[in-house]
Short mmCIF file of C-alpha atoms in Angstrom, two decimals:
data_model
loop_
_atom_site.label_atom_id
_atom_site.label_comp_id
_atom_site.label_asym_id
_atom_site.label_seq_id
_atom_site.Cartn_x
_atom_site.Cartn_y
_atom_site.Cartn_z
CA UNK B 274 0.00 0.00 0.00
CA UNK B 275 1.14 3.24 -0.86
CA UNK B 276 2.02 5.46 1.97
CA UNK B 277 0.20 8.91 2.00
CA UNK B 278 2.33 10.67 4.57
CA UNK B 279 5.71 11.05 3.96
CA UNK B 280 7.83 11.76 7.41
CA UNK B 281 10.86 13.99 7.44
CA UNK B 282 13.27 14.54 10.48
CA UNK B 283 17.11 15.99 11.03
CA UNK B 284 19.57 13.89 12.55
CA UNK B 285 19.52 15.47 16.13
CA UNK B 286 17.03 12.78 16.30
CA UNK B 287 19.24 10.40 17.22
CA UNK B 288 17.21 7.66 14.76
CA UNK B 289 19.45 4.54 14.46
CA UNK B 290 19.96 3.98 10.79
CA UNK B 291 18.27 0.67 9.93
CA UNK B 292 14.82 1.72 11.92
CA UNK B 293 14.48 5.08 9.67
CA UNK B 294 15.30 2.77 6.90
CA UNK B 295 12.47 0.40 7.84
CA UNK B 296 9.95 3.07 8.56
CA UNK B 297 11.04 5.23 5.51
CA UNK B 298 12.00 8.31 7.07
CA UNK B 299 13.86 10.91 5.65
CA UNK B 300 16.79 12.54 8.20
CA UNK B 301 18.17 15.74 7.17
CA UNK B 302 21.47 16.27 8.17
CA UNK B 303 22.13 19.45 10.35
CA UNK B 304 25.92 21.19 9.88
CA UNK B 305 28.75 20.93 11.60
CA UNK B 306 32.31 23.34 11.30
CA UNK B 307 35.61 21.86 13.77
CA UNK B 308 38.47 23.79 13.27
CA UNK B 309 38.24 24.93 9.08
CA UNK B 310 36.40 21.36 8.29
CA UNK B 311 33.05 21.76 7.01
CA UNK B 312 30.46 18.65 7.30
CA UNK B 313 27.70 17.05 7.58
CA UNK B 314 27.25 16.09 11.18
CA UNK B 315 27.30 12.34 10.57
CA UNK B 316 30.60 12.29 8.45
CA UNK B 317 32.37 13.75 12.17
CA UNK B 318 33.43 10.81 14.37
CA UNK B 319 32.65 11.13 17.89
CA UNK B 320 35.90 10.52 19.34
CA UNK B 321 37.39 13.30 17.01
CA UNK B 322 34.90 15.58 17.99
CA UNK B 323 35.84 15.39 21.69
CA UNK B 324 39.06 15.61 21.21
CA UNK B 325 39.04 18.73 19.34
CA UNK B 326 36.39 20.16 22.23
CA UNK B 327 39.25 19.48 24.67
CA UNK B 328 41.82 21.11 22.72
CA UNK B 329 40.51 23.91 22.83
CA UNK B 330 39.31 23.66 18.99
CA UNK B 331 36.83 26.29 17.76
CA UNK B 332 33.42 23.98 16.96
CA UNK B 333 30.43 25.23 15.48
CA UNK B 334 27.10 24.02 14.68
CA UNK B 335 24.60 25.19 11.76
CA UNK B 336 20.81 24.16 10.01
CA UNK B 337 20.83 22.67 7.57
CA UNK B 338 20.65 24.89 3.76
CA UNK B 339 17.13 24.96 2.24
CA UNK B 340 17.88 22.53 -0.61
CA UNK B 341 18.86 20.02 1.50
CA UNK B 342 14.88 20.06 2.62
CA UNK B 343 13.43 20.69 -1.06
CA UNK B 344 15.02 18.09 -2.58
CA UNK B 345 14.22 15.88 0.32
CA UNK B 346 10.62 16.69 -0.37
CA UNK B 347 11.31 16.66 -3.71
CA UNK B 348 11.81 12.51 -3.41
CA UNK B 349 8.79 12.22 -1.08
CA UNK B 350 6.28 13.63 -3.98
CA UNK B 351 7.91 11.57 -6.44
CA UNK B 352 7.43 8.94 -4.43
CA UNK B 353 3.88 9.51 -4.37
CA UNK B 354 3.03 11.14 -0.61
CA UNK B 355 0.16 13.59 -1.02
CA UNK B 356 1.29 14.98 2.25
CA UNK B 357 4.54 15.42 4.23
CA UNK B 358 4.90 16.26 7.70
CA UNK B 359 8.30 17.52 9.00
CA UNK B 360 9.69 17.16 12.45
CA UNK B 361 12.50 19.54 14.07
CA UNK B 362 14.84 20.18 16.24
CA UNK B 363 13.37 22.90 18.84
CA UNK B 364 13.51 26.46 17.28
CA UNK B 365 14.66 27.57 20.80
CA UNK B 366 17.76 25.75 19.58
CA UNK B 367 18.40 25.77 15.86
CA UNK B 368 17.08 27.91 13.22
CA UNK B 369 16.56 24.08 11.42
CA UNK B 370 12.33 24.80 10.98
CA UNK B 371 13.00 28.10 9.38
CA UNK B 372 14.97 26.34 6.67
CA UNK B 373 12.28 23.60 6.59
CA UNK B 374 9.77 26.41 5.86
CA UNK B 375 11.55 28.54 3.40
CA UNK B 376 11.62 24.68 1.45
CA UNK B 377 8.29 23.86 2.07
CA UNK B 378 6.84 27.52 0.67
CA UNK B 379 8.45 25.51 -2.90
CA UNK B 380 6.53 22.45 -2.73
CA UNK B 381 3.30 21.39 -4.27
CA UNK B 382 1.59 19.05 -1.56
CA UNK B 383 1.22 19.64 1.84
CA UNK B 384 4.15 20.05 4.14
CA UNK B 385 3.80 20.51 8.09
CA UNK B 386 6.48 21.83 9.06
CA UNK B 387 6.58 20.94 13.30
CA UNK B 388 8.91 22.24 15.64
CA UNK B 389 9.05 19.68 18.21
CA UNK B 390 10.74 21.67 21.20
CA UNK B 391 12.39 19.41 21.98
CA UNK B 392 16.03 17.22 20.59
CA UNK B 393 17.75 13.94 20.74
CA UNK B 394 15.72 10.91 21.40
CA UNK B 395 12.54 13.19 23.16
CA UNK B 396 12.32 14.01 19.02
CA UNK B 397 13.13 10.43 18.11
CA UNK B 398 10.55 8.58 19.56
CA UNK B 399 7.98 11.02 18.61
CA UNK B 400 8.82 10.76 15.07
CA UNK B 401 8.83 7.31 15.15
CA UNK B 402 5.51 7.16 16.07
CA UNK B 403 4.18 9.62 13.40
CA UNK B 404 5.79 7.16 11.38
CA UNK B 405 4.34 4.13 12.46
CA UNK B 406 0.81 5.76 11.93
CA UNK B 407 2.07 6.88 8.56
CA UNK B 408 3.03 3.43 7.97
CA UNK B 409 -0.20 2.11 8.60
CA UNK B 410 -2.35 4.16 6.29
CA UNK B 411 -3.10 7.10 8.80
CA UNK B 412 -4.44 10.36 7.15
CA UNK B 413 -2.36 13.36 7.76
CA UNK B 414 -4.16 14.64 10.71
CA UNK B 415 -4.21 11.26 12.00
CA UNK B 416 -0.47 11.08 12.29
CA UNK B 417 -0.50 15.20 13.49
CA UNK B 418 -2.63 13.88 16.48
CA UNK B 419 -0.33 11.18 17.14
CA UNK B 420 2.94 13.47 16.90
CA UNK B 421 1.12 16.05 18.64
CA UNK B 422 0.47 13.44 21.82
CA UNK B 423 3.84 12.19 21.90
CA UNK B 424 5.72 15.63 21.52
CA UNK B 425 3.45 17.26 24.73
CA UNK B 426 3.45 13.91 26.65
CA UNK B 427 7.71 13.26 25.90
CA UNK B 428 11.04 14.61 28.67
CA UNK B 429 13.94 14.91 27.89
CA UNK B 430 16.35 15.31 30.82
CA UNK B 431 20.24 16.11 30.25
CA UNK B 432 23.54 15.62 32.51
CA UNK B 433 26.65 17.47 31.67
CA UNK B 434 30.00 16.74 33.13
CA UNK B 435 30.64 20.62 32.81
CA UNK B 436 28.68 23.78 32.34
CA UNK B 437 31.54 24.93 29.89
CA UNK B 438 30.45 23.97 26.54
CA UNK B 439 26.64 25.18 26.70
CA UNK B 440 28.38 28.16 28.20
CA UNK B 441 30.01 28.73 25.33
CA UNK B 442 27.56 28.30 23.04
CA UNK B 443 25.37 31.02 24.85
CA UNK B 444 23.13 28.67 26.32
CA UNK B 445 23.39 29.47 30.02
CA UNK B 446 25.03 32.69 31.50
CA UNK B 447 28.86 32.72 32.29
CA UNK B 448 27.53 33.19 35.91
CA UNK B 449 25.95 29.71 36.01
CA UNK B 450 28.84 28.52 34.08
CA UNK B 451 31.13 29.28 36.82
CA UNK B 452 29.39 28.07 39.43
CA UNK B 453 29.25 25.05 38.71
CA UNK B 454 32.48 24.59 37.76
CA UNK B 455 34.00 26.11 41.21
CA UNK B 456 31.44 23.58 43.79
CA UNK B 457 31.29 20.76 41.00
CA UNK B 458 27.85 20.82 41.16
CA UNK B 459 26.58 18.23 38.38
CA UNK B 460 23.16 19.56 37.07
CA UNK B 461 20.36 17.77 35.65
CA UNK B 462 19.11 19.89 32.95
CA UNK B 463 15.70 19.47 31.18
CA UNK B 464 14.08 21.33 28.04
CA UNK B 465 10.87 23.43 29.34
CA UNK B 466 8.90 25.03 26.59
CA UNK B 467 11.64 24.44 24.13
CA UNK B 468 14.59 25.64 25.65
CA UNK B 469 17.37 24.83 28.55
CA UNK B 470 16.49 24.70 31.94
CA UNK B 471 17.59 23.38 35.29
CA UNK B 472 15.74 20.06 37.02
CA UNK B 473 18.05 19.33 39.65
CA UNK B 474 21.18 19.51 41.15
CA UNK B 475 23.79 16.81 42.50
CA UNK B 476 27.20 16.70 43.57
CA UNK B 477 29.28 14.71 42.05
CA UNK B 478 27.96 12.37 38.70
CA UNK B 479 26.57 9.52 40.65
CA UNK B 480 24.51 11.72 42.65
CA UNK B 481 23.00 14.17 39.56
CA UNK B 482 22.60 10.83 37.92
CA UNK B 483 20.69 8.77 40.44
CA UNK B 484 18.71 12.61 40.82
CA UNK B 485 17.88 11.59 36.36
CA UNK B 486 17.04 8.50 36.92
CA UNK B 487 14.67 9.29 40.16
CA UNK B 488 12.80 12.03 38.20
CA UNK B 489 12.84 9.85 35.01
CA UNK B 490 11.07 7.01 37.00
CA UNK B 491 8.72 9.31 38.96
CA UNK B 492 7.37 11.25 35.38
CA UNK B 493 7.03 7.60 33.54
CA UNK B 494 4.87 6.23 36.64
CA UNK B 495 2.95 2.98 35.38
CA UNK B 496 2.31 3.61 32.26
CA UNK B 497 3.64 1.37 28.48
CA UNK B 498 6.84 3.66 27.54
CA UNK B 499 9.47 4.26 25.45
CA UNK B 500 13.02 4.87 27.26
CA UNK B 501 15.91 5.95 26.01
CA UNK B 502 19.54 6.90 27.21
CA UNK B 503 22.25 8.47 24.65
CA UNK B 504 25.32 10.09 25.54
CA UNK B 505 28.39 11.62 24.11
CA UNK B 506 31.78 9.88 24.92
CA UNK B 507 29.90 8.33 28.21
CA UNK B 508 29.07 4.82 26.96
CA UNK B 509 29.66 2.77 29.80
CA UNK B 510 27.83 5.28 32.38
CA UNK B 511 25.28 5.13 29.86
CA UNK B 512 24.26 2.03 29.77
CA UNK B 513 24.56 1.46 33.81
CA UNK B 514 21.22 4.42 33.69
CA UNK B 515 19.51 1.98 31.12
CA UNK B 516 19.93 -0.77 33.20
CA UNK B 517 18.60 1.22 36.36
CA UNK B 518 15.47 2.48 33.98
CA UNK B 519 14.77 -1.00 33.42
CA UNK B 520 14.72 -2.29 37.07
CA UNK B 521 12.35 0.33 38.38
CA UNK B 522 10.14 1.03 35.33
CA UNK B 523 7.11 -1.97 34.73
CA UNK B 524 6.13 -1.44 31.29
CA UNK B 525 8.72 -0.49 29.09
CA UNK B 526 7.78 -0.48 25.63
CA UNK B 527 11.27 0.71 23.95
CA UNK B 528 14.31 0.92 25.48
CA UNK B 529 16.86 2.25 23.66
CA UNK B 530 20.85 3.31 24.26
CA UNK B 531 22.66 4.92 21.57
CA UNK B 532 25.26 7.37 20.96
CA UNK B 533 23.94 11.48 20.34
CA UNK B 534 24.26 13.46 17.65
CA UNK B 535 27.51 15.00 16.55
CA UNK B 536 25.42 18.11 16.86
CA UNK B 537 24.46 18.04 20.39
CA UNK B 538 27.65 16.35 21.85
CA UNK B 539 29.25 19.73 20.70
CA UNK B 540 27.00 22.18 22.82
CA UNK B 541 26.89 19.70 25.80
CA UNK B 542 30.26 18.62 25.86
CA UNK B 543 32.59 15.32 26.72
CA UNK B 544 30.93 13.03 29.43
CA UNK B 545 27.17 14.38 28.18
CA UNK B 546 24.02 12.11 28.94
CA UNK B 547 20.35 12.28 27.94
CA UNK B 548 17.44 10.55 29.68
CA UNK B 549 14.02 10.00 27.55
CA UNK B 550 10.74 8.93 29.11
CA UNK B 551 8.40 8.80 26.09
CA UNK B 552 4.70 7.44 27.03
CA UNK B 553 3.62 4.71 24.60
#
């Protein structure tokens, strides 16, 4: 059966390769600049990335161009869609559904253009799941209403091993910066109404962690969901949080551990962890 809905993401997403495959949704890559190299955020290795953040290295991130989205689109009406609906990176974050738009004005079926507010796996899921209603024949408000569920009922929760790197990328003030770099306070961050914003505080890792996982387990309650922890150069921490999701949660739907996106390791830094409690 031909699919009517045509889904479109970028690859802050954090969508493993072979389930976008499966589903048939298009990632868009967002840009990223180390040093003088210019690229596409998948073609940077993670363990170059870091090391270049440590150094010292000037890193920069950037939407992706327009065309990158028309053609995109382009392939999705060819392919016979009579709608697509596209699913971003927060605006509060990335200028990535501006670029989505200015593509969309050029296209000849519908295009939703969505911004989630929210990133990493938070957007993941939730595009999955428009995709799975795409998948099974779902009219385009159909799928909308399912996004639309997922993206208001979805939290994200993010541990940083240092304040420095959102610092630098003007996401929190150079006061808030230094303090927790001088009492090595460990904060649990979250996204509130599409931008950065404090949950908790520990001292120390294990502490701000076990303060993630708490929070994480107290939001999913007993409810079917979708879990997921990705990090940046933190594997092994990473999947000790999984594990810990899994003993206290009962109905876990999805659980998923994966490595973030080029993109968001470089504004959260070496030793960066997400937490994603996604009701099914």
């Amino acid at each position: 059966m031909r699919q009517r809905v045509a889904i479109v993401t970028d690859s802050t997403a954090s969508i493993p390769l072979d389930v976008a495959d499966q589903l048939g949704i298009s990632v868009v890559q967002l840009e990223l600049k180390v040093g003088e190299e210019h690229n596409d955020e998948r073609r940077v290795p993670h363990a170059q990335l870091a090391e270049a953040m440590r150094e010292g290295t000037p890193v920069a991130t950037g939407e992706p161009p327009a065309p990158a989205f028309f053609w995109n689109y382009s392939d999705a009406v060819a392919g016979g869609a009579e709608a697509i609906i596209s699913v971003h990176i927060s605006e509060g974050l990335s200028r990535t559904c501006d670029s989505a738009r200015t593509a969309a004005a050029e296209i000849g079926i519908p295009v939703y253009v969505v911004d989630s507010r929210l990133v990493g796996l938070s957007l993941g899921f939730s595009v999955i799941a428009a995709a799975e209603a795409a998948a099974s024949g779902a009219t385009p408000q159909g799928v909308m209403s399912v996004l639309d569920r997922r993206l208001r009922s979805t939290m994200q929760l993010l541990y940083v091993d240092t304040l420095e790197y959102l610092q630098r990328g003007g996401r929190i003030g150079r006061a808030q910066a230094w303090l927790g770099q001088a009492l090595s306070i460990k904060p649990v961050l979250a996204l509130k109404e599409g931008i950065i914003d404090q949950q908790a505080k520990g001292i120390g890792t294990d502490r701000a962690l076990k303060k993630a996982v708490s929070t994480a387990v107290q939001r999913a309650g007993n409810s079917p969901v979708d879990i997921g922890v990705e990090h940046f150069e933190f594997a092994d921490r990473a999947k000790q949080v999984l594990d810990e999701l899994r003993s206290q949660l009962p109905q876990i739907r999805r659980a998923t551990v994966a490595e973030t996106s080029a993109i968001l390791g470089a504004h959260a830094g070496p030793g960066a962890l997400g937490v994603t409690v996604s009701p099914a």
